[in-house]
PDB file of C-alpha atoms in Angstrom:
ATOM      1  CA  MET A   1     -23.103 -78.146  45.346  1.00 46.00           C
ATOM      2  CA  ARG A   2     -22.324 -75.187  47.601  1.00 56.00           C
ATOM      3  CA  ASP A   3     -21.273 -71.852  46.141  1.00 66.00           C
ATOM      4  CA  PHE A   4     -18.349 -70.218  47.861  1.00 64.00           C
ATOM      5  CA  PRO A   5     -18.266 -66.428  48.153  1.00 63.00           C
ATOM      6  CA  VAL A   6     -15.756 -64.336  46.254  1.00 64.00           C
ATOM      7  CA  VAL A   7     -13.572 -61.987  48.263  1.00 64.00           C
ATOM      8  CA  PHE A   8     -13.459 -59.094  45.800  1.00 76.00           C
ATOM      9  CA  HIS A   9     -17.044 -57.921  46.365  1.00 81.00           C
ATOM     10  CA  PHE A  10     -17.305 -56.075  49.666  1.00 86.00           C
ATOM     11  CA  LYS A  11     -18.110 -52.724  51.201  1.00 90.00           C
ATOM     12  CA  VAL A  12     -16.737 -50.730  54.136  1.00 92.00           C
ATOM     13  CA  GLU A  13     -18.840 -48.380  56.248  1.00 90.00           C
ATOM     14  CA  LEU A  14     -17.372 -45.889  58.720  1.00 88.00           C
ATOM     15  CA  GLY A  15     -19.958 -44.816  61.281  1.00 84.00           C
ATOM     16  CA  GLY A  16     -20.154 -41.221  62.415  1.00 68.00           C
ATOM     17  CA  GLY A  17     -18.864 -39.811  59.156  1.00 62.00           C
ATOM     18  CA  GLY A  18     -20.478 -37.374  56.799  1.00 58.00           C
ATOM     19  CA  ALA A  19     -22.031 -38.099  53.446  1.00 58.00           C
ATOM     20  CA  ASP A  20     -18.865 -37.046  51.596  1.00 54.00           C
ATOM     21  CA  GLN A  21     -16.632 -39.775  53.012  1.00 60.00           C
ATOM     22  CA  ASP A  22     -14.908 -41.883  50.387  1.00 70.00           C
ATOM     23  CA  VAL A  23     -15.021 -45.529  51.497  1.00 74.00           C
ATOM     24  CA  ARG A  24     -14.288 -47.280  48.199  1.00 84.00           C
ATOM     25  CA  PHE A  25     -11.448 -49.499  49.348  1.00 89.00           C
ATOM     26  CA  GLN A  26      -9.649 -52.012  47.148  1.00 89.00           C
ATOM     27  CA  GLU A  27      -8.334 -54.177  49.962  1.00 92.00           C
ATOM     28  CA  VAL A  28      -9.183 -54.999  53.579  1.00 94.00           C
ATOM     29  CA  THR A  29      -6.785 -56.987  55.756  1.00 94.00           C
ATOM     30  CA  GLY A  30      -6.512 -57.734  59.452  1.00 92.00           C
ATOM     31  CA  LEU A  31      -9.775 -59.595  59.941  1.00 89.00           C
ATOM     32  CA  ALA A  32      -8.285 -61.709  62.709  1.00 87.00           C
ATOM     33  CA  ALA A  33      -8.818 -62.542  66.353  1.00 85.00           C
ATOM     34  CA  GLU A  34      -7.176 -65.022  68.640  1.00 90.00           C
ATOM     35  CA  VAL A  35      -7.431 -66.196  72.208  1.00 93.00           C
ATOM     36  CA  THR A  36      -4.293 -65.588  74.246  1.00 94.00           C
ATOM     37  CA  THR A  37      -3.269 -68.294  76.695  1.00 95.00           C
ATOM     38  CA  GLU A  38      -1.075 -68.691  79.737  1.00 95.00           C
ATOM     39  CA  GLU A  39       0.823 -71.841  80.657  1.00 92.00           C
ATOM     40  CA  LEU A  40       0.280 -73.292  84.103  1.00 89.00           C
ATOM     41  CA  ARG A  41       2.524 -76.126  85.235  1.00 86.00           C
ATOM     42  CA  GLU A  42       1.094 -78.454  87.796  1.00 84.00           C
ATOM     43  CA  GLY A  43       3.445 -79.407  90.597  1.00 80.00           C
ATOM     44  CA  GLY A  44       5.223 -82.720  89.976  1.00 76.00           C
ATOM     45  CA  LEU A  45       3.969 -83.111  86.391  1.00 74.00           C
ATOM     46  CA  ASN A  46       6.707 -82.405  83.876  1.00 78.00           C
ATOM     47  CA  GLU A  47       5.187 -84.053  80.819  1.00 83.00           C
ATOM     48  CA  TYR A  48       2.671 -81.308  80.020  1.00 84.00           C
ATOM     49  CA  ALA A  49       1.409 -77.878  81.032  1.00 89.00           C
ATOM     50  CA  HIS A  50      -2.145 -76.586  81.181  1.00 89.00           C
ATOM     51  CA  ARG A  51      -2.853 -73.786  78.707  1.00 92.00           C
ATOM     52  CA  LEU A  52      -5.519 -71.498  80.109  1.00 94.00           C
ATOM     53  CA  PRO A  53      -7.332 -68.765  78.141  1.00 96.00           C
ATOM     54  CA  THR A  54      -6.535 -65.234  79.318  1.00 95.00           C
ATOM     55  CA  GLY A  55      -8.353 -62.991  76.833  1.00 91.00           C
ATOM     56  CA  ALA A  56      -8.839 -61.996  73.220  1.00 87.00           C
ATOM     57  CA  LYS A  57      -6.266 -60.320  70.991  1.00 88.00           C
ATOM     58  CA  TYR A  58      -7.060 -58.444  67.792  1.00 87.00           C
ATOM     59  CA  GLY A  59      -4.842 -57.378  64.920  1.00 91.00           C
ATOM     60  CA  ASN A  60      -5.197 -53.949  63.340  1.00 95.00           C
ATOM     61  CA  LEU A  61      -7.661 -53.443  60.506  1.00 96.00           C
ATOM     62  CA  VAL A  62      -5.933 -52.186  57.336  1.00 97.00           C
ATOM     63  CA  LEU A  63      -7.892 -50.490  54.551  1.00 95.00           C
ATOM     64  CA  LYS A  64      -6.202 -49.803  51.204  1.00 95.00           C
ATOM     65  CA  ARG A  65      -7.372 -47.544  48.389  1.00 92.00           C
ATOM     66  CA  GLY A  66      -6.159 -45.221  45.708  1.00 91.00           C
ATOM     67  CA  TYR A  67      -4.895 -41.995  47.275  1.00 88.00           C
ATOM     68  CA  VAL A  68      -7.735 -39.520  47.831  1.00 83.00           C
ATOM     69  CA  HIS A  69      -6.830 -35.930  48.673  1.00 82.00           C
ATOM     70  CA  GLY A  70      -9.226 -33.999  50.874  1.00 80.00           C
ATOM     71  CA  SER A  71     -11.841 -36.644  51.676  1.00 83.00           C
ATOM     72  CA  GLU A  72     -13.620 -36.790  55.026  1.00 87.00           C
ATOM     73  CA  VAL A  73     -11.844 -40.091  55.843  1.00 89.00           C
ATOM     74  CA  THR A  74      -8.453 -38.542  55.046  1.00 88.00           C
ATOM     75  CA  ASP A  75      -9.283 -35.605  57.354  1.00 89.00           C
ATOM     76  CA  TRP A  76     -10.224 -38.061  60.137  1.00 92.00           C
ATOM     77  CA  PHE A  77      -6.822 -39.732  59.789  1.00 92.00           C
ATOM     78  CA  ARG A  78      -4.964 -36.425  59.576  1.00 92.00           C
ATOM     79  CA  LYS A  79      -6.590 -35.123  62.778  1.00 94.00           C
ATOM     80  CA  ALA A  80      -5.633 -38.295  64.648  1.00 95.00           C
ATOM     81  CA  ILE A  81      -2.041 -38.474  63.440  1.00 94.00           C
ATOM     82  CA  GLU A  82      -1.091 -34.791  63.105  1.00 94.00           C
ATOM     83  CA  ASP A  83      -3.277 -33.168  65.789  1.00 95.00           C
ATOM     84  CA  PHE A  84      -3.650 -36.153  68.141  1.00 96.00           C
ATOM     85  CA  GLU A  85      -7.457 -35.704  68.097  1.00 95.00           C
ATOM     86  CA  PHE A  86      -9.128 -39.105  68.241  1.00 95.00           C
ATOM     87  CA  THR A  87     -12.766 -39.639  67.345  1.00 94.00           C
ATOM     88  CA  PRO A  88     -13.508 -43.371  67.535  1.00 96.00           C
ATOM     89  CA  ARG A  89     -15.995 -44.770  65.030  1.00 94.00           C
ATOM     90  CA  ASP A  90     -17.690 -48.066  64.494  1.00 94.00           C
ATOM     91  CA  VAL A  91     -16.611 -49.732  61.245  1.00 94.00           C
ATOM     92  CA  THR A  92     -18.451 -52.451  59.357  1.00 93.00           C
ATOM     93  CA  VAL A  93     -16.952 -54.632  56.625  1.00 93.00           C
ATOM     94  CA  THR A  94     -19.559 -56.557  54.636  1.00 92.00           C
ATOM     95  CA  LEU A  95     -18.944 -59.386  52.173  1.00 90.00           C
ATOM     96  CA  LEU A  96     -21.479 -59.205  49.316  1.00 88.00           C
ATOM     97  CA  ASN A  97     -22.840 -61.694  46.802  1.00 83.00           C
ATOM     98  CA  GLU A  98     -23.395 -61.149  43.065  1.00 81.00           C
ATOM     99  CA  GLU A  99     -26.696 -59.333  43.733  1.00 82.00           C
ATOM    100  CA  HIS A 100     -24.967 -56.918  46.184  1.00 84.00           C
ATOM    101  CA  GLU A 101     -26.666 -58.641  49.133  1.00 87.00           C
ATOM    102  CA  PRO A 102     -24.779 -59.188  52.423  1.00 89.00           C
ATOM    103  CA  LEU A 103     -23.325 -62.652  52.989  1.00 89.00           C
ATOM    104  CA  ALA A 104     -21.383 -61.876  56.153  1.00 90.00           C
ATOM    105  CA  ALA A 105     -20.403 -58.782  58.104  1.00 93.00           C
ATOM    106  CA  TRP A 106     -17.780 -57.861  60.672  1.00 94.00           C
ATOM    107  CA  SER A 107     -18.408 -54.971  63.051  1.00 94.00           C
ATOM    108  CA  PHE A 108     -15.473 -53.194  64.689  1.00 94.00           C
ATOM    109  CA  THR A 109     -16.260 -51.066  67.738  1.00 93.00           C
ATOM    110  CA  ARG A 110     -14.566 -47.780  68.685  1.00 95.00           C
ATOM    111  CA  ALA A 111     -12.000 -47.882  65.878  1.00 96.00           C
ATOM    112  CA  TYR A 112      -9.488 -45.066  65.446  1.00 96.00           C
ATOM    113  CA  PRO A 113      -6.505 -44.397  63.158  1.00 96.00           C
ATOM    114  CA  VAL A 114      -3.024 -45.500  64.207  1.00 96.00           C
ATOM    115  CA  LYS A 115      -1.035 -45.552  60.960  1.00 95.00           C
ATOM    116  CA  TRP A 116      -1.107 -44.077  57.464  1.00 93.00           C
ATOM    117  CA  THR A 117       1.221 -45.048  54.618  1.00 93.00           C
ATOM    118  CA  ILE A 118       1.390 -44.345  50.909  1.00 92.00           C
ATOM    119  CA  SER A 119       2.979 -46.529  48.266  1.00 92.00           C
ATOM    120  CA  ASP A 120       6.527 -45.801  47.149  1.00 91.00           C
ATOM    121  CA  PHE A 121       6.957 -43.250  44.387  1.00 91.00           C
ATOM    122  CA  LYS A 122       8.853 -44.832  41.494  1.00 89.00           C
ATOM    123  CA  ALA A 123       9.453 -43.013  38.212  1.00 88.00           C
ATOM    124  CA  GLN A 124       9.912 -46.314  36.347  1.00 90.00           C
ATOM    125  CA  ASP A 125       6.508 -47.731  37.389  1.00 87.00           C
ATOM    126  CA  ASN A 126       3.173 -46.861  35.875  1.00 86.00           C
ATOM    127  CA  ALA A 127       1.113 -47.419  39.044  1.00 88.00           C
ATOM    128  CA  LEU A 128      -1.472 -45.648  41.151  1.00 89.00           C
ATOM    129  CA  ALA A 129      -0.579 -44.082  44.486  1.00 91.00           C
ATOM    130  CA  ILE A 130      -2.117 -46.418  47.088  1.00 93.00           C
ATOM    131  CA  GLU A 131      -2.706 -45.302  50.662  1.00 93.00           C
ATOM    132  CA  SER A 132      -3.042 -47.694  53.588  1.00 94.00           C
ATOM    133  CA  LEU A 133      -5.170 -46.646  56.522  1.00 94.00           C
ATOM    134  CA  GLU A 134      -4.604 -48.704  59.656  1.00 96.00           C
ATOM    135  CA  LEU A 135      -7.110 -48.793  62.512  1.00 96.00           C
ATOM    136  CA  THR A 136      -7.084 -50.271  65.973  1.00 95.00           C
ATOM    137  CA  TYR A 137     -10.336 -51.054  67.761  1.00 94.00           C
ATOM    138  CA  ALA A 138     -11.817 -52.322  71.011  1.00 90.00           C
ATOM    139  CA  SER A 139     -13.415 -55.512  69.679  1.00 87.00           C
ATOM    140  CA  PHE A 140     -15.152 -57.003  66.710  1.00 87.00           C
ATOM    141  CA  ARG A 141     -18.022 -59.346  66.097  1.00 90.00           C
ATOM    142  CA  ARG A 142     -19.015 -61.346  63.088  1.00 87.00           C
ATOM    143  CA  GLY A 143     -22.592 -60.596  62.094  1.00 77.00           C
TER     144      GLY A 143
END
């Protein structure tokens, strides 16, 4: 019988950062790619159209964690959003097994911040402040 990996054991690495970066994320979303297509109708044929590939399209990578004030990653986001200073980095998301060994990895090239959000503040809830860090990137490969 084949064992299927669990999705709660993973790590995120941000290349080009210092040793003090906090990369303990609780959620990673946006691991998606698709091929875009263009329809081409052939003259005289109305029953179907050819769908030709035109390129690859990637969604943004979203990293979620408890709010961390003053970390190196937070400063990277702040510089991009507030100062419009972009320093692209390579990002790797690795799925791990029970022994902390890599099962699969996804490498994102030249990623940079495009959006930052924090969870709603609600006096009636007893919840942590969660920040979402959204990145766009040039491409990604599964390792």
